Coordinates of C-alpha atoms and ligand atoms in Angstrom, one line a residue:
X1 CA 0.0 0.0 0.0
X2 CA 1.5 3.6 -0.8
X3 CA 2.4 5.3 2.6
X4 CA 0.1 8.1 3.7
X5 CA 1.0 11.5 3.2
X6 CA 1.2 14.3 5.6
X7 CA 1.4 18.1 5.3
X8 CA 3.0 19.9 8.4
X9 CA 2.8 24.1 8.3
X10 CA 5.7 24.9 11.3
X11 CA 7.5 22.0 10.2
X12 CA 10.8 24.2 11.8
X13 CA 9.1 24.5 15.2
X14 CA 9.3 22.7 18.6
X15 CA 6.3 20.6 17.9
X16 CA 6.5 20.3 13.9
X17 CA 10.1 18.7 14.3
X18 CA 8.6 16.4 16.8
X19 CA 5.4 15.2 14.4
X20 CA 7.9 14.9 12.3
X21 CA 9.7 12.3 13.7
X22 CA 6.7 10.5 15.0
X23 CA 4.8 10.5 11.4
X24 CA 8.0 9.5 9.7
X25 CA 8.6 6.5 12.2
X26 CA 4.6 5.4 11.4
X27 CA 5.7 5.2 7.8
X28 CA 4.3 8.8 6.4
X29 CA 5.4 10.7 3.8
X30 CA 5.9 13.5 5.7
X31 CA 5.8 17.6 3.9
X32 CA 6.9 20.3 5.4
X33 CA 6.1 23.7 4.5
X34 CA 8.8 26.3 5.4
X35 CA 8.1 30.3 4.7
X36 CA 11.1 31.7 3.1
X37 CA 13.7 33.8 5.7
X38 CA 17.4 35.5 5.3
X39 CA 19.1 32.6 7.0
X40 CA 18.3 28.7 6.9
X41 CA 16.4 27.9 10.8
X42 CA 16.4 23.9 10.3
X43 CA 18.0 23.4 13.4
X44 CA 15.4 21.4 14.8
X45 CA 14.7 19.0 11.3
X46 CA 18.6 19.0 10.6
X47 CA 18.7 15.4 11.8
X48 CA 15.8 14.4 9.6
X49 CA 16.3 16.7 6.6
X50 CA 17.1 14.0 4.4
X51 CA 13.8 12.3 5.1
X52 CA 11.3 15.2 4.5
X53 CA 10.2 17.1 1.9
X54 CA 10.4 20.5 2.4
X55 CA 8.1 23.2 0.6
X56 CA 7.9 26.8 0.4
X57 CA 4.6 28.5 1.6
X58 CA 3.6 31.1 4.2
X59 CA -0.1 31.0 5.9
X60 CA -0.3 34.9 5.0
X61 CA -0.2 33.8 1.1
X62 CA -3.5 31.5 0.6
X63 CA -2.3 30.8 -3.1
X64 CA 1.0 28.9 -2.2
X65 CA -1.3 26.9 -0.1
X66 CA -3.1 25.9 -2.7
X67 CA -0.7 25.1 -4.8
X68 CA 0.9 23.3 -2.1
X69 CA -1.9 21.1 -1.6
X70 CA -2.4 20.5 -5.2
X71 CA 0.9 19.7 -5.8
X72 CA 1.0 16.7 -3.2
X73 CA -2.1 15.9 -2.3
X74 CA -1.9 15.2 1.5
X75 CA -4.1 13.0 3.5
X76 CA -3.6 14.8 7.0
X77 CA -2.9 18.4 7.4
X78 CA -1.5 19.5 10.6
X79 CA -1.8 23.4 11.1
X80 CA 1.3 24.2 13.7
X81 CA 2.2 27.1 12.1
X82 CA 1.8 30.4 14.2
X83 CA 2.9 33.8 15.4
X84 CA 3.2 31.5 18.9
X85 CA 4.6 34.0 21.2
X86 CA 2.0 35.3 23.7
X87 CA 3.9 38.6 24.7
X88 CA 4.9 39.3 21.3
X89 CA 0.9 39.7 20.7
X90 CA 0.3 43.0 22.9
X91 CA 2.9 44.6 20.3
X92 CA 2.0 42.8 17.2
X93 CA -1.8 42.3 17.8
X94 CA -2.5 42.5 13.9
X95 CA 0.3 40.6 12.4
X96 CA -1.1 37.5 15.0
X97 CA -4.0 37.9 13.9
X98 CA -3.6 37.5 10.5
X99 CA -1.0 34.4 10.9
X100 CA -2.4 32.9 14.4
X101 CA -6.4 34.0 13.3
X102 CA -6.9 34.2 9.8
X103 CA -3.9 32.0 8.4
X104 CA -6.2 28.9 9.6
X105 CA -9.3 30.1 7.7
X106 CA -6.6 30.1 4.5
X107 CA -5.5 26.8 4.7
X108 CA -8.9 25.5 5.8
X109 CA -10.4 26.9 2.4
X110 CA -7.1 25.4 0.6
X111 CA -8.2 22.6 1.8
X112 CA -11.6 22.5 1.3
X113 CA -11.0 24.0 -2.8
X114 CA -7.9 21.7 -3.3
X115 CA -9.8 18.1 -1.5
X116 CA -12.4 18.5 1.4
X117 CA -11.9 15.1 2.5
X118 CA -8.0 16.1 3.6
X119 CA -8.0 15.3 6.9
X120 CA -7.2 19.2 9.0
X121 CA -5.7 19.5 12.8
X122 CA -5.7 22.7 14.3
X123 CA -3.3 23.6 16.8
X124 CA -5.6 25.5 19.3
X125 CA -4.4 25.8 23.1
X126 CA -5.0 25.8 26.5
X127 CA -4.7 30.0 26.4
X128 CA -7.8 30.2 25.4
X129 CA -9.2 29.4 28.7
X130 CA -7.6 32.3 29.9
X131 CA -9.1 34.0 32.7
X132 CA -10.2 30.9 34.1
X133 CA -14.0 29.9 34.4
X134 CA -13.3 26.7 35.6
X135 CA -11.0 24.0 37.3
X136 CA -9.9 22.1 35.8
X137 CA -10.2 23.3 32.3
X138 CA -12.2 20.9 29.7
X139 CA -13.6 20.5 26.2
X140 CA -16.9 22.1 27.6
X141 CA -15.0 25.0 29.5
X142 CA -16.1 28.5 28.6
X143 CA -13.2 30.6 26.3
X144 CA -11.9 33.9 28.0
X145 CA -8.7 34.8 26.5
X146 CA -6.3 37.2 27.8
X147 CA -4.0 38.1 24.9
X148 CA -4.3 39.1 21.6
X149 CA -2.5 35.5 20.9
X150 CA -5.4 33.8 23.2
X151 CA -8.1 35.9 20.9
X152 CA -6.7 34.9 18.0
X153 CA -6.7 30.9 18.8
X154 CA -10.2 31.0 20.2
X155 CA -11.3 32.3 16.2
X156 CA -8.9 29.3 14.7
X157 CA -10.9 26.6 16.9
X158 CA -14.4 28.4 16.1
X159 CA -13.4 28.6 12.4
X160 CA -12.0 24.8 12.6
X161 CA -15.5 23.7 14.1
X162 CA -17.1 25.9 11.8
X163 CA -15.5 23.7 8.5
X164 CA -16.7 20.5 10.3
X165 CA -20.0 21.9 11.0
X166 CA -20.6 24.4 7.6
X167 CA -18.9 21.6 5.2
X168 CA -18.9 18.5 6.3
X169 CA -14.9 18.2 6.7
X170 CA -12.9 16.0 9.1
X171 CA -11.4 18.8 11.4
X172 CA -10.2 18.4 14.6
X173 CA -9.1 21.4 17.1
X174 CA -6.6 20.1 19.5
X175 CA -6.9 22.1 23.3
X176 CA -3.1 21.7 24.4
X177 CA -1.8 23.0 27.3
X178 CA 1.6 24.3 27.6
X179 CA 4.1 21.5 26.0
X180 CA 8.1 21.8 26.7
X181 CA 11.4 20.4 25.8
X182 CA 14.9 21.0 25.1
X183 CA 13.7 22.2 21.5
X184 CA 11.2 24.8 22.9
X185 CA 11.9 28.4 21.8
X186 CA 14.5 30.4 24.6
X187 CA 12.0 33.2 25.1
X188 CA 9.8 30.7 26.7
X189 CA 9.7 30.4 30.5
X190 CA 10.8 26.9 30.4
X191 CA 13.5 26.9 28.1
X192 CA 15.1 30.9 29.7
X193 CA 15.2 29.0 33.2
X194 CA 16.4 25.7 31.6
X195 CA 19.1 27.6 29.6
X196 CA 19.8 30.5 32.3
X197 CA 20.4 27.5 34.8
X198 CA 23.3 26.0 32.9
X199 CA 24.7 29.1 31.5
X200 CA 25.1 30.4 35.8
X201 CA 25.9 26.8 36.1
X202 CA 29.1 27.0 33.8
X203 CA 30.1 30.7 35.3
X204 CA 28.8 32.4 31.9
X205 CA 26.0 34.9 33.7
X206 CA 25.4 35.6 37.5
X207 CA 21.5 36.5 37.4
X208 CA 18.0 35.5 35.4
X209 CA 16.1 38.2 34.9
X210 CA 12.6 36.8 34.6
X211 CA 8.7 38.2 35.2
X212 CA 5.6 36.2 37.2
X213 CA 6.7 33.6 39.3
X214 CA 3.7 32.9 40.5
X215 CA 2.0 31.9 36.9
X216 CA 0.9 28.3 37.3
X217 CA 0.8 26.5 34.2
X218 CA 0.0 22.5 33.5
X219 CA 3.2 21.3 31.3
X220 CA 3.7 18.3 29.7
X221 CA 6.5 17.0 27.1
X222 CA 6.1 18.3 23.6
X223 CA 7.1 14.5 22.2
X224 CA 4.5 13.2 24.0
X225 CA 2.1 15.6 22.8
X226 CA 2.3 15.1 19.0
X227 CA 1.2 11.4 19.7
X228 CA -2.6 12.9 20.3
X229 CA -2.3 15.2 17.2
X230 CA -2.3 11.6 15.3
X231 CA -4.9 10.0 17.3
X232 CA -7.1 12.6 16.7
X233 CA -6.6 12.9 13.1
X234 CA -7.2 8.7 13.4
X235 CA -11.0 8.8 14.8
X236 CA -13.8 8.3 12.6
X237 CA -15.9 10.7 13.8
X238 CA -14.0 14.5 13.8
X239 CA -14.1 16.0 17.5
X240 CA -12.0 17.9 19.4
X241 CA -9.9 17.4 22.9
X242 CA -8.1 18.7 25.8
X243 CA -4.8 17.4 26.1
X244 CA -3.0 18.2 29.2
X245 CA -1.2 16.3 32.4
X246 CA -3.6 17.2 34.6
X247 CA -1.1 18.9 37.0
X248 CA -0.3 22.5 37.5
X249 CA 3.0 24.3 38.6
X250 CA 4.1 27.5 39.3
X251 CA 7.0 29.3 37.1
X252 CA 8.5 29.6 41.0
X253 CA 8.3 25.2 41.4
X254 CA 10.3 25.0 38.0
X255 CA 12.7 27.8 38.9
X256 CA 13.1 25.9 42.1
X257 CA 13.8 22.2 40.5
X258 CA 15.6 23.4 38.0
X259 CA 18.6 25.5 40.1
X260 CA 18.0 22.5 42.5
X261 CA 19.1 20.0 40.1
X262 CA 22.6 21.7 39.7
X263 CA 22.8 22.3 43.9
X264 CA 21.9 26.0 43.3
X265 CA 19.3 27.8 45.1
X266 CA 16.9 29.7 42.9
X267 CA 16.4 32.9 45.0
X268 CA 20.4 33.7 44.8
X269 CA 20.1 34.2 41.0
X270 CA 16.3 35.2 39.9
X271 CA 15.7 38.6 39.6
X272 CA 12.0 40.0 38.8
X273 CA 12.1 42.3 35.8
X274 CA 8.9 44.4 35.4
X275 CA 9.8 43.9 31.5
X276 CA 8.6 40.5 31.7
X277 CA 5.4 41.2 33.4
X278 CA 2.4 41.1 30.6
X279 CA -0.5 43.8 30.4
X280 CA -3.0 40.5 31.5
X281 CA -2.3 37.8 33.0
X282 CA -3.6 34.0 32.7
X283 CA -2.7 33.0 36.5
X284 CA -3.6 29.1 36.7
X285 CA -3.7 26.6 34.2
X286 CA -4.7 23.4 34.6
X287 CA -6.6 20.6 31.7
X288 CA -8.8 17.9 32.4
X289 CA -7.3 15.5 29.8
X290 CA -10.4 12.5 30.8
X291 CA -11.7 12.8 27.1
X292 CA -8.6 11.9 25.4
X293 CA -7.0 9.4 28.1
X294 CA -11.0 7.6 27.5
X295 CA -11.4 8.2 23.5
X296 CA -7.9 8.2 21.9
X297 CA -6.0 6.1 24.7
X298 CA -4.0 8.9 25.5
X299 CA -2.2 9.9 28.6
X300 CA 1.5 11.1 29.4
X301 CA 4.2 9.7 29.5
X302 CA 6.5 12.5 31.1
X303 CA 6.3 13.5 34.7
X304 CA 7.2 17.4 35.9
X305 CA 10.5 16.5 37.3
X306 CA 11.6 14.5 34.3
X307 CA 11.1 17.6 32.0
X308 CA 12.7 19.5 33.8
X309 CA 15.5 17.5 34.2
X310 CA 15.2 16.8 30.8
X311 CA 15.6 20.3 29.9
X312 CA 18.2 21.2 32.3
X313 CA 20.3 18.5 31.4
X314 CA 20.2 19.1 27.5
X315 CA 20.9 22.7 28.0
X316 CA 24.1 21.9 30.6
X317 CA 25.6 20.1 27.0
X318 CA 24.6 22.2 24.7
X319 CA 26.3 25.3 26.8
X320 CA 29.3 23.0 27.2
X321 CA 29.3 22.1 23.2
X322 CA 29.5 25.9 22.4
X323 CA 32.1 26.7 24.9
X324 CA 34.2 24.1 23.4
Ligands
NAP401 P1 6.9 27.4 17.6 O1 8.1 26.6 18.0 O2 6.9 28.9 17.8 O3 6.8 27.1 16.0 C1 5.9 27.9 15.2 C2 6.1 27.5 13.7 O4 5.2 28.3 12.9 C3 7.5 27.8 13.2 O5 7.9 26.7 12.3 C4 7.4 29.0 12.4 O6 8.3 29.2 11.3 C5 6.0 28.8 11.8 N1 5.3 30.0 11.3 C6 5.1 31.2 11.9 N2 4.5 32.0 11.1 C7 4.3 31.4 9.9 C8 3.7 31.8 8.7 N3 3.1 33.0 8.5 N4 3.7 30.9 7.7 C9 4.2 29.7 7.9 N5 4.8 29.2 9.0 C10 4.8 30.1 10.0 O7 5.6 26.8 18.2 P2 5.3 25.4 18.9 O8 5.6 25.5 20.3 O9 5.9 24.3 18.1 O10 3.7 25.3 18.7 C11 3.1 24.8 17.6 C12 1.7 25.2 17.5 O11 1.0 24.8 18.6 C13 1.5 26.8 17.4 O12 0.4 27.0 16.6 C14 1.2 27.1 18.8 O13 0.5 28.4 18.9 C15 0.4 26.0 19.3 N6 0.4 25.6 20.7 C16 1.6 25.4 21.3 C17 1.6 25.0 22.6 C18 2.9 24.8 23.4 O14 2.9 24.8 24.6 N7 4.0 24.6 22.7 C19 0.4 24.9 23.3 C20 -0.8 25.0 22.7 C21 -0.8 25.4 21.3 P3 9.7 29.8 11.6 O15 10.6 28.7 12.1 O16 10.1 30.3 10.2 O17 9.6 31.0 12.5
GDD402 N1 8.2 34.0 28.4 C1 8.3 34.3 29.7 N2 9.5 35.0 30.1 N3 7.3 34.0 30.6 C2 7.5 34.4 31.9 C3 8.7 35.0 32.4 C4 9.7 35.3 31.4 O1 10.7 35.9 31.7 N4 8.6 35.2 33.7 C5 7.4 34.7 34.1 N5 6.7 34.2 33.0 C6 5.4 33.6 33.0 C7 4.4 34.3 32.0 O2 3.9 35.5 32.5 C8 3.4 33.2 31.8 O3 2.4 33.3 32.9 C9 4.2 31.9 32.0 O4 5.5 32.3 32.6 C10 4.4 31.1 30.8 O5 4.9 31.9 29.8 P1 5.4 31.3 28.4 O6 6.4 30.2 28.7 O7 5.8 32.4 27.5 O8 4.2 30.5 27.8 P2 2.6 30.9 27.7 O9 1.9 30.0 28.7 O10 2.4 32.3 27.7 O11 2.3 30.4 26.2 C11 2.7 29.1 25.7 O12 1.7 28.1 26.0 C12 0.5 28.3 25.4 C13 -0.5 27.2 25.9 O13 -1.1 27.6 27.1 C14 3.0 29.2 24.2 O14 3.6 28.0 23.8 C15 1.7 29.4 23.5 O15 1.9 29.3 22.1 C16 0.7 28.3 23.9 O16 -0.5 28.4 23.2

C-alpha cells in the first residue's frame, strides 16, 4: 500500500520537528512547509532533513497553499504554524491575527478547494481558557482569552468547528496546554530557566532576569504531545480534545527544581524584571485530559520532574558544546 502523506505548516518548530519524527517512524510521507527567511532555521529537522520534503509556503499567502496542496495531495494536514509568542501579541496584535487567526481560515479553504476530505488539525491551546471559568479546564469550559494570541486561537478553533459543522470536513481542534522540551523556543519560560540555569551553572551569567513567578501553568513533554495530534486525526468521527497532564506548577516550582538540580538555590540568582510582566495575566492553568485518556487512549508519559530535568540536562551540553 502507498504510505500516507502528511502536510506539516511549522514543520521548523518545537512541535512540527517532533510530528515529524513520529509521522515518519509510522511510515508517512511526511511535507513540510517552510516560509522563506534571510538565514536557513532547520536546526530542529537537521537530523531528519534527508527524510522530508520541504516546501515553500507562508499561511499569509492562501495561493501557495493551494498550490501546495495540489501539488501533493496530503491526506492529514496538521496546522502548527503560528505567530506563537504570547507577549509578542500586545505589540504585534495584527500581524497575529492575520497568521495565528486568519492563516487557519486560508488553509482551511485550501483545503476545502484543493480536496475536502484532507483530513485538518488545528493547533488551538489551552490559552484560550484564559481568565479561568473553571477547574480544571475541559472540552466544555467556557473561552476567556487574555492576549491578543489567546483571541486569535479562540477564532482558529471556532473557524476549525465551523468547517466541520458548515462543510462537512474531518477537522479536529486540538486544546493543548503548555508542552516543553529541550527544543522549545529560549524566550519561553521553560527553556530561559532551563538555559539560564546552565549558562550560571558554567560561570557564563550571575542573574535570570525573569517576570511572574507565581503563573501556574499544566506542562507536559512536547514528544508526548504530537502522539494525540495523530490520534485525533485517526477517529472516525471528527471532535476535538483537551490534552494536558492534569497537574499544574508555578514558574517559581520549576525555577526551584531546575537551580536545585545543579545544587543551586533559585532565589540567589532570579531577579523580577517588570519587563517580563504582561498587560494580563492568565494565573492558573490546569486541563482535564479524561476525554482523550478515554477516546484516543491517550495519557503522558513525562512526569514534571523529568522535563525539567530533561531540559536542564540538555541545556548543561549544549552550553558545554559551544564553549568548546
Ligand atoms: P513554535 O516553536 O513557535 O513554531 C511555530 C512555527 O510556525 C515555526 O515553524 C514558524 O516558522 C511557523 N510560522 C510562523 N508564522 C508562519 C507563517 N506565517 N507561515 C508559515 N509558518 C509560520 O511553536 P510550537 O511550540 O511548536 O507550537 C506549535 C503550534 O501549537 C502553534 O500554533 C502554537 O501556537 C500551538 N500551541 C503550542 C503550545 C505549546 O505549549 N508549545 C500549546 C498550545 C498550542 P519559523 O521557524 O520560520 O519561525
Ligand atoms: N516567556 C516568559 N518569560 N514568561 C515568563 C517570564 C519570562 O521571563 N517570567 C514569568 N513568565 C510567565 C508568563 O507571564 C506566563 O504566565 C508563564 O510564565 C508562561 O509563559 P510562556 O512560557 O511564555 O508560555 P505561555 O503560557 O504564555 O504560552 C505558551 O503556552 C500556550 C499554551 O497555554 C505558548 O507555547 C503558546 O503558544 C501556547 O498556546
Amino acid at each position: 500500500m502507498a504510505p500516507k502523506r502528511a502536510l506539516i505548516t511549522g514543520i521548523t518548530g518545537q512541535d512540527g520537528s517532533y510530528l515529524a519524527e513520529f509521522l515518519l517512524e509510522k511510515g508517512y510521507e511526511v511535507i513540510g512547509m517552510v516560509r522563506r527567511s534571510s538565514t536557513v532555521n532547520f536546526e530542529r529537522i537537521k537530523h531528519i532533513q534527508d527524510k522530508l520534503t520541504l516546501v515553500s509556503g507562508d499561511l499569509l499567502d492562501e495561493v501557495s497553499l493551494i498550490h501546495i496542496l495540489r501539488e501533493h495531495r496530503p491526506h492529514e494536514v496538521y496546522n502548527l504554524a503560528a505567530q506563537s509568542f504570547v507577549q509578542t501579541s500586545w505589540p504585534q496584535p495584527v500581524f497575529t491575527g492575520e497568521t495565528t487567526a486568519l492563516g487557519v481560515t486560508r488553509l482551511l479553504d485550501a483545503v476545502r478547494i484543493v480536496d475536502p476530505g484532507i483530513r485538518f488539525y488545528q493547533a488551538s491551546s489551552s490559552e484560550m481558557f484564559g481568565k479561568v471559568v473553571e477547574v480544571p479546564q475541559k472540552e466544555t469550559t467556557p473561552f476567556y482569552p487574555r492576549s491578543p494570541y489567546g483571541v486569535a486561537k479562540v477564532y482558529g478553533h471556532w473557524i476549525t468547528v465551523n468547517y466541520r459543522e458548515s462543510y462537512g470536513m474531518h477537522t479536529t481542534s486540538g486544546i493543548l496546554f503548555n508542552h516543553e522540551s529541550p527544543r522549545r523556543g529560549l524566550e519561553f519560560v521553560t527553556r530561559k530557566i532551563s538555559h539560564g540555569v546552565a549558562r550560571i551553572k558554567l560561570g557564563l551569567d550571575e542573574e535570570l532576569r525573569l517576570g511572574n513567578l507565581e503563573a501556574r501553568r499544566d506542562w507536559g513533554f512536547a514528544g508526548d504531545y504530537v502522539e494525540a495530534m495523530w490520534l485525533m486525526l485517526q477517529q472516525d468521527q471528527p471532535e476535538d480534545y483537551v490534552i494536558a497532564t492534569g497537574e499544574t506548577h508555578s514558574v517559581r516550582e520549576f525555577c526551584e527544581l531546575a537551580f536545585s538540580y545543579v545544587g543551586l538555590d533559585y532565589r540567589d540568582y532570579v531577579v523580577i524584571d517588570q519587563r517580563f510582566m504582561r498587560p494580563a495575566e492568565v494565573d492558573l492553568l490546569i486541563g482535564d485530559p479524561s476525554k482523550a485518556r478515554q477516546k484516543l487512549g491517550w495519557q503522558p508519559r513525562t512526569s514534571f520532574s523529568e522535563l525539567v530535568q530533561m531540559m536542564v540536562e540538555a541545556d548543561l551540553q549544549l552550553v558545554k558544546e559551544q564553549m568548546r
